[in-house]
Coordinates of C-alpha atoms and ligand atoms in Angstrom, one line a residue:
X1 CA -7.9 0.0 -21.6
X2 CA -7.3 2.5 -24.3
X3 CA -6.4 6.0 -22.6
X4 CA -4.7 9.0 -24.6
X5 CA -3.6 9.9 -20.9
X6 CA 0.0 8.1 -20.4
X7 CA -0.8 8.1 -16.2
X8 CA -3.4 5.7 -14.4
X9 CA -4.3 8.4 -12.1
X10 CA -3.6 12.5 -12.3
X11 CA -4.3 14.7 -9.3
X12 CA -4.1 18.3 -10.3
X13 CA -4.1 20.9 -7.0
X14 CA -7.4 19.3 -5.4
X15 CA -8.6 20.7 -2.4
X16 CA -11.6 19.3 -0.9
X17 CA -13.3 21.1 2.4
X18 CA -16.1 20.0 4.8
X19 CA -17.7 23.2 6.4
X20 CA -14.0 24.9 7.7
X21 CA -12.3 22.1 7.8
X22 CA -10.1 21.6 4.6
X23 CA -9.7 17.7 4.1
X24 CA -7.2 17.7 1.0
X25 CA -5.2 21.0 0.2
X26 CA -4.3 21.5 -2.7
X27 CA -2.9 18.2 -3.9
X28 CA -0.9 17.2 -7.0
X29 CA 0.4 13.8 -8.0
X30 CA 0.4 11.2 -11.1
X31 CA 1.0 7.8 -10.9
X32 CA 1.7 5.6 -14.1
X33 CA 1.5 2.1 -14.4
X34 CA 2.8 -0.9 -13.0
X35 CA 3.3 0.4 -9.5
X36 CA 1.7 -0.4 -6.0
X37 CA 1.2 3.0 -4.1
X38 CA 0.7 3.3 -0.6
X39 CA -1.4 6.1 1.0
X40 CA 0.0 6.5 4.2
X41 CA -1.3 9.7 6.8
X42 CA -2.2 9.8 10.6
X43 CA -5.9 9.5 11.8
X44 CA -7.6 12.4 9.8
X45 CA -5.1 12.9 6.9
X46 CA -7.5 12.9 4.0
X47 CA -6.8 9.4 2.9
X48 CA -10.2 8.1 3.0
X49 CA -11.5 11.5 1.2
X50 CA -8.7 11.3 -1.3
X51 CA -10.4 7.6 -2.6
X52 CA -13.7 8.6 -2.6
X53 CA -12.2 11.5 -5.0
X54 CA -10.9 9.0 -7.0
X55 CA -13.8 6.7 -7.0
X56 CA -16.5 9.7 -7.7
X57 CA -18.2 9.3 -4.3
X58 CA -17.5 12.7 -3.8
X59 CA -16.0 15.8 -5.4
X60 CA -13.1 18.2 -5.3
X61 CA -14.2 21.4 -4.5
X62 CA -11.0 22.8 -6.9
X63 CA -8.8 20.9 -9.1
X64 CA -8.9 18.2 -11.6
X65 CA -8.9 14.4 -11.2
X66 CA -8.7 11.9 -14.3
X67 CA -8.2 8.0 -13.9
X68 CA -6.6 6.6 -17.4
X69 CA -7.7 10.5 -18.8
X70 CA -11.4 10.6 -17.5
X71 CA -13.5 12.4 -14.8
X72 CA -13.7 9.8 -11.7
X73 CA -17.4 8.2 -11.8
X74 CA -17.3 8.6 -16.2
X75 CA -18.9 5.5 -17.8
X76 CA -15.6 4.2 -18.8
X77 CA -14.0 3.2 -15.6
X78 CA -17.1 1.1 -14.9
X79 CA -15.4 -1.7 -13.9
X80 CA -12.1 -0.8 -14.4
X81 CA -12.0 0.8 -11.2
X82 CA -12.6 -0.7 -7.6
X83 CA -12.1 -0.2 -4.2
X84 CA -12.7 -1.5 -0.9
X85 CA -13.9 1.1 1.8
X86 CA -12.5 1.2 4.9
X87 CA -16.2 0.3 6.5
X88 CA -17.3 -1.9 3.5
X89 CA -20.8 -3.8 4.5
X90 CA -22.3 -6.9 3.1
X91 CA -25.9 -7.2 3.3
X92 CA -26.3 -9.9 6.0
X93 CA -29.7 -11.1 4.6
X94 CA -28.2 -12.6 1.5
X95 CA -25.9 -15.5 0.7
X96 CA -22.3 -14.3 -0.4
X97 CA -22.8 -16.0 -3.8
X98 CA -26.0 -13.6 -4.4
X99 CA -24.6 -10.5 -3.7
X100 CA -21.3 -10.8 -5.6
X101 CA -23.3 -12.1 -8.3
X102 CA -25.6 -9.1 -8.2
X103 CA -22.5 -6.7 -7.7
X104 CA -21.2 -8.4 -11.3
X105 CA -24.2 -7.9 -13.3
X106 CA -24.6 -4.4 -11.9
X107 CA -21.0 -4.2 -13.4
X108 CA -22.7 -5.4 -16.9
X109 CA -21.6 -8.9 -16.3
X110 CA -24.0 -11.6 -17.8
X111 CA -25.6 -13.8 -15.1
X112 CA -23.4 -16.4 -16.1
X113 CA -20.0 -14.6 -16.5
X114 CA -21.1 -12.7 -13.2
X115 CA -21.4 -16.3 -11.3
X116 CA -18.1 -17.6 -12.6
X117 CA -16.6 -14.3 -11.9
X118 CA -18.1 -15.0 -8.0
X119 CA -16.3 -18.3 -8.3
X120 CA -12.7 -17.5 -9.2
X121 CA -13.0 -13.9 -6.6
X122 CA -13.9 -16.6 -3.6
X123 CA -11.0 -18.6 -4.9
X124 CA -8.5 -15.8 -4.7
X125 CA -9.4 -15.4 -1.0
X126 CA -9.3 -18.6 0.0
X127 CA -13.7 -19.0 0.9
X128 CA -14.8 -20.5 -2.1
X129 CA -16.5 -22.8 0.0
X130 CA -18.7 -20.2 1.5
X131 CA -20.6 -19.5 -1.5
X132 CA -24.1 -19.9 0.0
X133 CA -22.9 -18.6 3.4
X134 CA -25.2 -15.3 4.7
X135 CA -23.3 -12.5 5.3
X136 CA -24.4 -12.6 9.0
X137 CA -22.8 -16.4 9.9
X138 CA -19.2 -15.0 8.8
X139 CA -16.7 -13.5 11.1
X140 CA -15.3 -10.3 10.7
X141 CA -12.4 -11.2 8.6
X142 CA -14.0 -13.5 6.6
X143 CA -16.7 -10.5 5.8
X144 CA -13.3 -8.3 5.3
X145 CA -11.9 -11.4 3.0
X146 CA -15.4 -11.5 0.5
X147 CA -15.4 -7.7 0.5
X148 CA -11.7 -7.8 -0.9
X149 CA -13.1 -10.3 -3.1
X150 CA -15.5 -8.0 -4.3
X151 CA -13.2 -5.4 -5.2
X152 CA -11.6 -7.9 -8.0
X153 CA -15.1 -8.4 -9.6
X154 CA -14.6 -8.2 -13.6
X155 CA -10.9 -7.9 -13.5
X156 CA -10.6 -3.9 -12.6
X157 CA -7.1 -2.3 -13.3
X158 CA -7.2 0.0 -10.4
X159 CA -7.8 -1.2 -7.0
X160 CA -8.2 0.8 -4.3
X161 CA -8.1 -0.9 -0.4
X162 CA -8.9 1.3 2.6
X163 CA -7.4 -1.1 5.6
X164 CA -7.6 -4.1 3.6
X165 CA -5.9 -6.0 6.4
X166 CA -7.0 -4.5 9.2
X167 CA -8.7 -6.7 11.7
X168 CA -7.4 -10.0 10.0
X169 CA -5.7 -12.4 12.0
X170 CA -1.7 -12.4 10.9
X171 CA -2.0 -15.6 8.7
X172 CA -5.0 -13.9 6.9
X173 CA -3.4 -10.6 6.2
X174 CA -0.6 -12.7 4.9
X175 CA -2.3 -14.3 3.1
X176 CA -4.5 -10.9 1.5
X177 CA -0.3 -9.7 1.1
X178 CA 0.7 -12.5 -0.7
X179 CA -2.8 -12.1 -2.9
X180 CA -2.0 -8.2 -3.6
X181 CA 1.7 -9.2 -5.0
X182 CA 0.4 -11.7 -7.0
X183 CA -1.9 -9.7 -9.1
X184 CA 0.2 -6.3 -9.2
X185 CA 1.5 -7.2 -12.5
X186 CA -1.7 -7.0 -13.8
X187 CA -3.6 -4.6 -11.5
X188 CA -2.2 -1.0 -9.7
X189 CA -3.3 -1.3 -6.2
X190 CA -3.7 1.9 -4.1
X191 CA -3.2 0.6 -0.1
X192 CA -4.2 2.6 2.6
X193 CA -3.0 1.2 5.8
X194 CA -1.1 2.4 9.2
X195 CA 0.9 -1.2 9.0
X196 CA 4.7 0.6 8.1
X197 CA 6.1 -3.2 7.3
X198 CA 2.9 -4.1 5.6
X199 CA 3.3 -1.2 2.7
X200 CA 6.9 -1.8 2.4
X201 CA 6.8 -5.2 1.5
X202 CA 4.0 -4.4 -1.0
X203 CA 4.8 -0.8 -2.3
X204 CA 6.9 1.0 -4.4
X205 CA 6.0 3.9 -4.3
X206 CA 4.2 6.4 -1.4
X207 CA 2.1 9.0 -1.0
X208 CA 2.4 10.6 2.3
X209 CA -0.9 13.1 2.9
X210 CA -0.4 15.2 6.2
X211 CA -3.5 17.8 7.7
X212 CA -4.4 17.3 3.8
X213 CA -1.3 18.2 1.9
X214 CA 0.4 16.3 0.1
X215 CA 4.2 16.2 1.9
X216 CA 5.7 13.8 0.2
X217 CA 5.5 11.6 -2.8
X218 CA 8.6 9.0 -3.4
X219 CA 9.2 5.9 -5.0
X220 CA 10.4 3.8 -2.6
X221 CA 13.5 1.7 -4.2
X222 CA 17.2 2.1 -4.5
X223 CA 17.8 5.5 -6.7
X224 CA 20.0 5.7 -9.1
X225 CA 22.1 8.2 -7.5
X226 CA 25.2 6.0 -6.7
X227 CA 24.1 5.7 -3.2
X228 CA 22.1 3.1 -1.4
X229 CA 20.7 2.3 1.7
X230 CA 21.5 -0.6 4.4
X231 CA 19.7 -0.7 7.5
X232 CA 20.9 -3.5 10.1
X233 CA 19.2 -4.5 13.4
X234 CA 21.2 -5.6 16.4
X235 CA 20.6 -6.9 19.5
X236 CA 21.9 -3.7 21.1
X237 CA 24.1 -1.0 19.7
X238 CA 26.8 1.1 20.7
X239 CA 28.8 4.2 19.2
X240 CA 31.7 1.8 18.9
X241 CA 29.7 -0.2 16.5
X242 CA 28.7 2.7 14.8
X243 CA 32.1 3.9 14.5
X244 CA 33.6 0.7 12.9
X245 CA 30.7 0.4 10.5
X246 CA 31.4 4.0 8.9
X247 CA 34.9 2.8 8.8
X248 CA 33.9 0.2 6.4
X249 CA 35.1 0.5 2.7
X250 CA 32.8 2.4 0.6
X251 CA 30.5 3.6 3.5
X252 CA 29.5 7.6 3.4
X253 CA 27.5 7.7 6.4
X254 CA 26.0 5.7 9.5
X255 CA 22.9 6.8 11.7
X256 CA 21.2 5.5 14.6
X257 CA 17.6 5.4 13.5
X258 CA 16.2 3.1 16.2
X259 CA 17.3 1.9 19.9
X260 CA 18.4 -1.3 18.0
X261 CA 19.0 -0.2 14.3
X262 CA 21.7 1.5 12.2
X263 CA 20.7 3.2 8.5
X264 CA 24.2 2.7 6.2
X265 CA 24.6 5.0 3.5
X266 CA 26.6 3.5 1.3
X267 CA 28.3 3.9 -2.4
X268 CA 26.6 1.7 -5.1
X269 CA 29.8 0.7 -6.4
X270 CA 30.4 -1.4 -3.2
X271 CA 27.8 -3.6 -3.9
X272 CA 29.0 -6.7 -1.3
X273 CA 28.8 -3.9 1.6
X274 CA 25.9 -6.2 2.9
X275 CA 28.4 -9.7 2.8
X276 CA 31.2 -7.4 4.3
X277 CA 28.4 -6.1 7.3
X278 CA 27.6 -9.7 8.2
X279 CA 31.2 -10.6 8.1
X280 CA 31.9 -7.9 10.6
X281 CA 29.0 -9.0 13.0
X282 CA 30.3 -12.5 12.8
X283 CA 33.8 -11.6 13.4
X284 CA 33.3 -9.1 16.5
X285 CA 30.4 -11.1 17.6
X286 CA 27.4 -9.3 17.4
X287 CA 24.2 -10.9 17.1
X288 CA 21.8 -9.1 14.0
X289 CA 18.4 -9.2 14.0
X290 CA 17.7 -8.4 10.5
X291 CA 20.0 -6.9 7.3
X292 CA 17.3 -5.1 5.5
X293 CA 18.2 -3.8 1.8
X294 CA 16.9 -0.6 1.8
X295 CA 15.7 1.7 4.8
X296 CA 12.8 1.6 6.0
X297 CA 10.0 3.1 5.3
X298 CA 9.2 3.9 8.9
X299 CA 12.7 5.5 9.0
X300 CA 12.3 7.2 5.6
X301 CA 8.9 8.8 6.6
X302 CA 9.3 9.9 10.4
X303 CA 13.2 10.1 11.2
X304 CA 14.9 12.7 9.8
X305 CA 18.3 12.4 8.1
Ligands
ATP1 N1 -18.4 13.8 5.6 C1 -17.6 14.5 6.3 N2 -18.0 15.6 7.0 C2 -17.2 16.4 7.7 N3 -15.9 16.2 7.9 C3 -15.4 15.2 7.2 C4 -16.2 14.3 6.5 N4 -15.3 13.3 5.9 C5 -14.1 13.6 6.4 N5 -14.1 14.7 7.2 C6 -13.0 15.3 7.8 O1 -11.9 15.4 6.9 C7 -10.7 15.1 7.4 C8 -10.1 13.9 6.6 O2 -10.8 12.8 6.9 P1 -10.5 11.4 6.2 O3 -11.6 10.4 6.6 O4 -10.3 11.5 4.8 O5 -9.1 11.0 6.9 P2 -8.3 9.6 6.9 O6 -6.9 10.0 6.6 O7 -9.0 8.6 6.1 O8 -8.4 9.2 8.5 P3 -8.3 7.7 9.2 O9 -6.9 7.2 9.1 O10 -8.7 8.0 10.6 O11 -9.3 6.8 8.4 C9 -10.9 14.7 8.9 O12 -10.6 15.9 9.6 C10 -12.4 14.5 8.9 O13 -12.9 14.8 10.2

């Protein structure tokens, strides 16, 4: 899409309040392209307000919002912006076919793009054979599954998922993960979901919204700042481990993070620290869990340093 604006999405001190209560305060953020963002907040954040910001369901009371340089809701982003709410509903009197053809043409599809648009979407979820299935006969994550669908109608650029997973059984939401990956080159995905290890896997970069505000806003890979993280799980831990880990060549600092877990700060320049931390287990005989590149972003959000 051609855009003078060199950011998908441009949040510019938004607040947003329902009677007293102040839902978004004041937040600020861009995001440019090629990136999958997660939204991440406790119960009540503003997450689901923030979306319907960005889809033009609703507006901010102060502050500016443009996706690829226009107003949320403009003509332009008909299509190019989609999103799945959190309590998305199909119609349960009509086959699944019919109303994902409907939602096409209402996107400006022609009948007969907006029918093999239904096709491939079905596909990507793995129900094309459920085509003439009514709504009603489906279970929950199947509903979830052709809602998703729905949402990558016409080939948007944004997407925006509320709980995409939740309520899908683990091979499902796998599968909706694997799905995500495999179209983030082409589309910037926006994921709301209290899954920590689900985000991770899928995100680079998060937005963290707190009683409304905006408290932190990261990408979430290794910097460029010479140090990098390492964060190995154990069977059990002791100081003593901890002590001979920070001995290690190269290593700058080692914290307990979890019952089971130590976070490694380490210099970049040592860059087989992770061959030289399985070496060690295997010599003193500890059993590892998991070497995770990286920390986590569980441990980056609610541990502190
Ligand atoms: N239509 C509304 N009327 C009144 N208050 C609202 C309305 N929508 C949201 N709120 C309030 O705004 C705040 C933010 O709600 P929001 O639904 O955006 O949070 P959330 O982060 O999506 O929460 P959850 O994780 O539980 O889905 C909450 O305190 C909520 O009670």
């Amino acid at each position: 899409m051609s855009t003078s604006s060199p950011f998908v999405i441009e949040v510019n001190d938004v607040t947003k309040r329902f009677a007293s209560k102040c839902a978004l305060d004041k937040v600020s953020f861009t995001l440019d392209h090629g990136h999958t963002v997660a939204l991440v907040g406790p119960n009540g954040a503003g997450k689901t307000t923030l979306f319907s910001i960005l889809c033009g369901f609703l507006q901010a009371d102060t502050g500016s919002v443009r996706v690829f340089g226009h107003t949320p809701g403009h003509n332009a982003l008909f299509g190019v912006l989609s999103a799945l709410p959190q309590d998305a509903q199909l119609d349960p009197r009509f086959s699944v076919g019919k109303q994902l053809t409907f939602y096409g043409q209402l996107q400006g599809l022609s009948r007969r793009d907006a029918t093999r648009e239904t096709a491939r979407v079905l596909e990507l979820v793995d129900l094309g054979n459920q085509l003439n299935a009514k709504a009603s006969e489906l279970s929950h994550g199947m509903r979830k599954r052709i809602c998703i669908a729905q949402a990558l109608i016409g080939q948007p650029k944004i997407v925006l998922l509320d709980e995409a997973t939740a309520g899908l059984d683990p091979i499902n939401a796998k599968a909706i993960r694997s799905l995500i990956a495999s179209l983030s080159k082409d589309i910037t995905f926006m994921l709301s979901s209290h899954d920590l290890s689900e985000l991770e896997r899928l995100c680079d970069t998060v937005l963290y919204l707190e009683h409304g505000k905006l408290t932190s806003h990261q990408r979430y890979t290794q910097n460029n700042s010479g140090t990098a993280f390492l964060t190995l799980q154990l069977q059990q831990v002791t100081d003593q481990m901890r002590e001979q880990i920070a001995h290690l060549t190269g290593v700058k600092h080692v914290r307990q993070s979890q019952p089971d877990e130590f976070v490694i700060e380490y210099d970049t320049c040592h860059k087989a620290l992770d061959i030289t931390l399985l070496e060690l287990c295997h010599h003193q005989g500890w059993t590892y869990k998991q070497l995770i590149n990286g920390n986590t972003l569980e441990n980056e959000l609610f541990t502190s340093p």
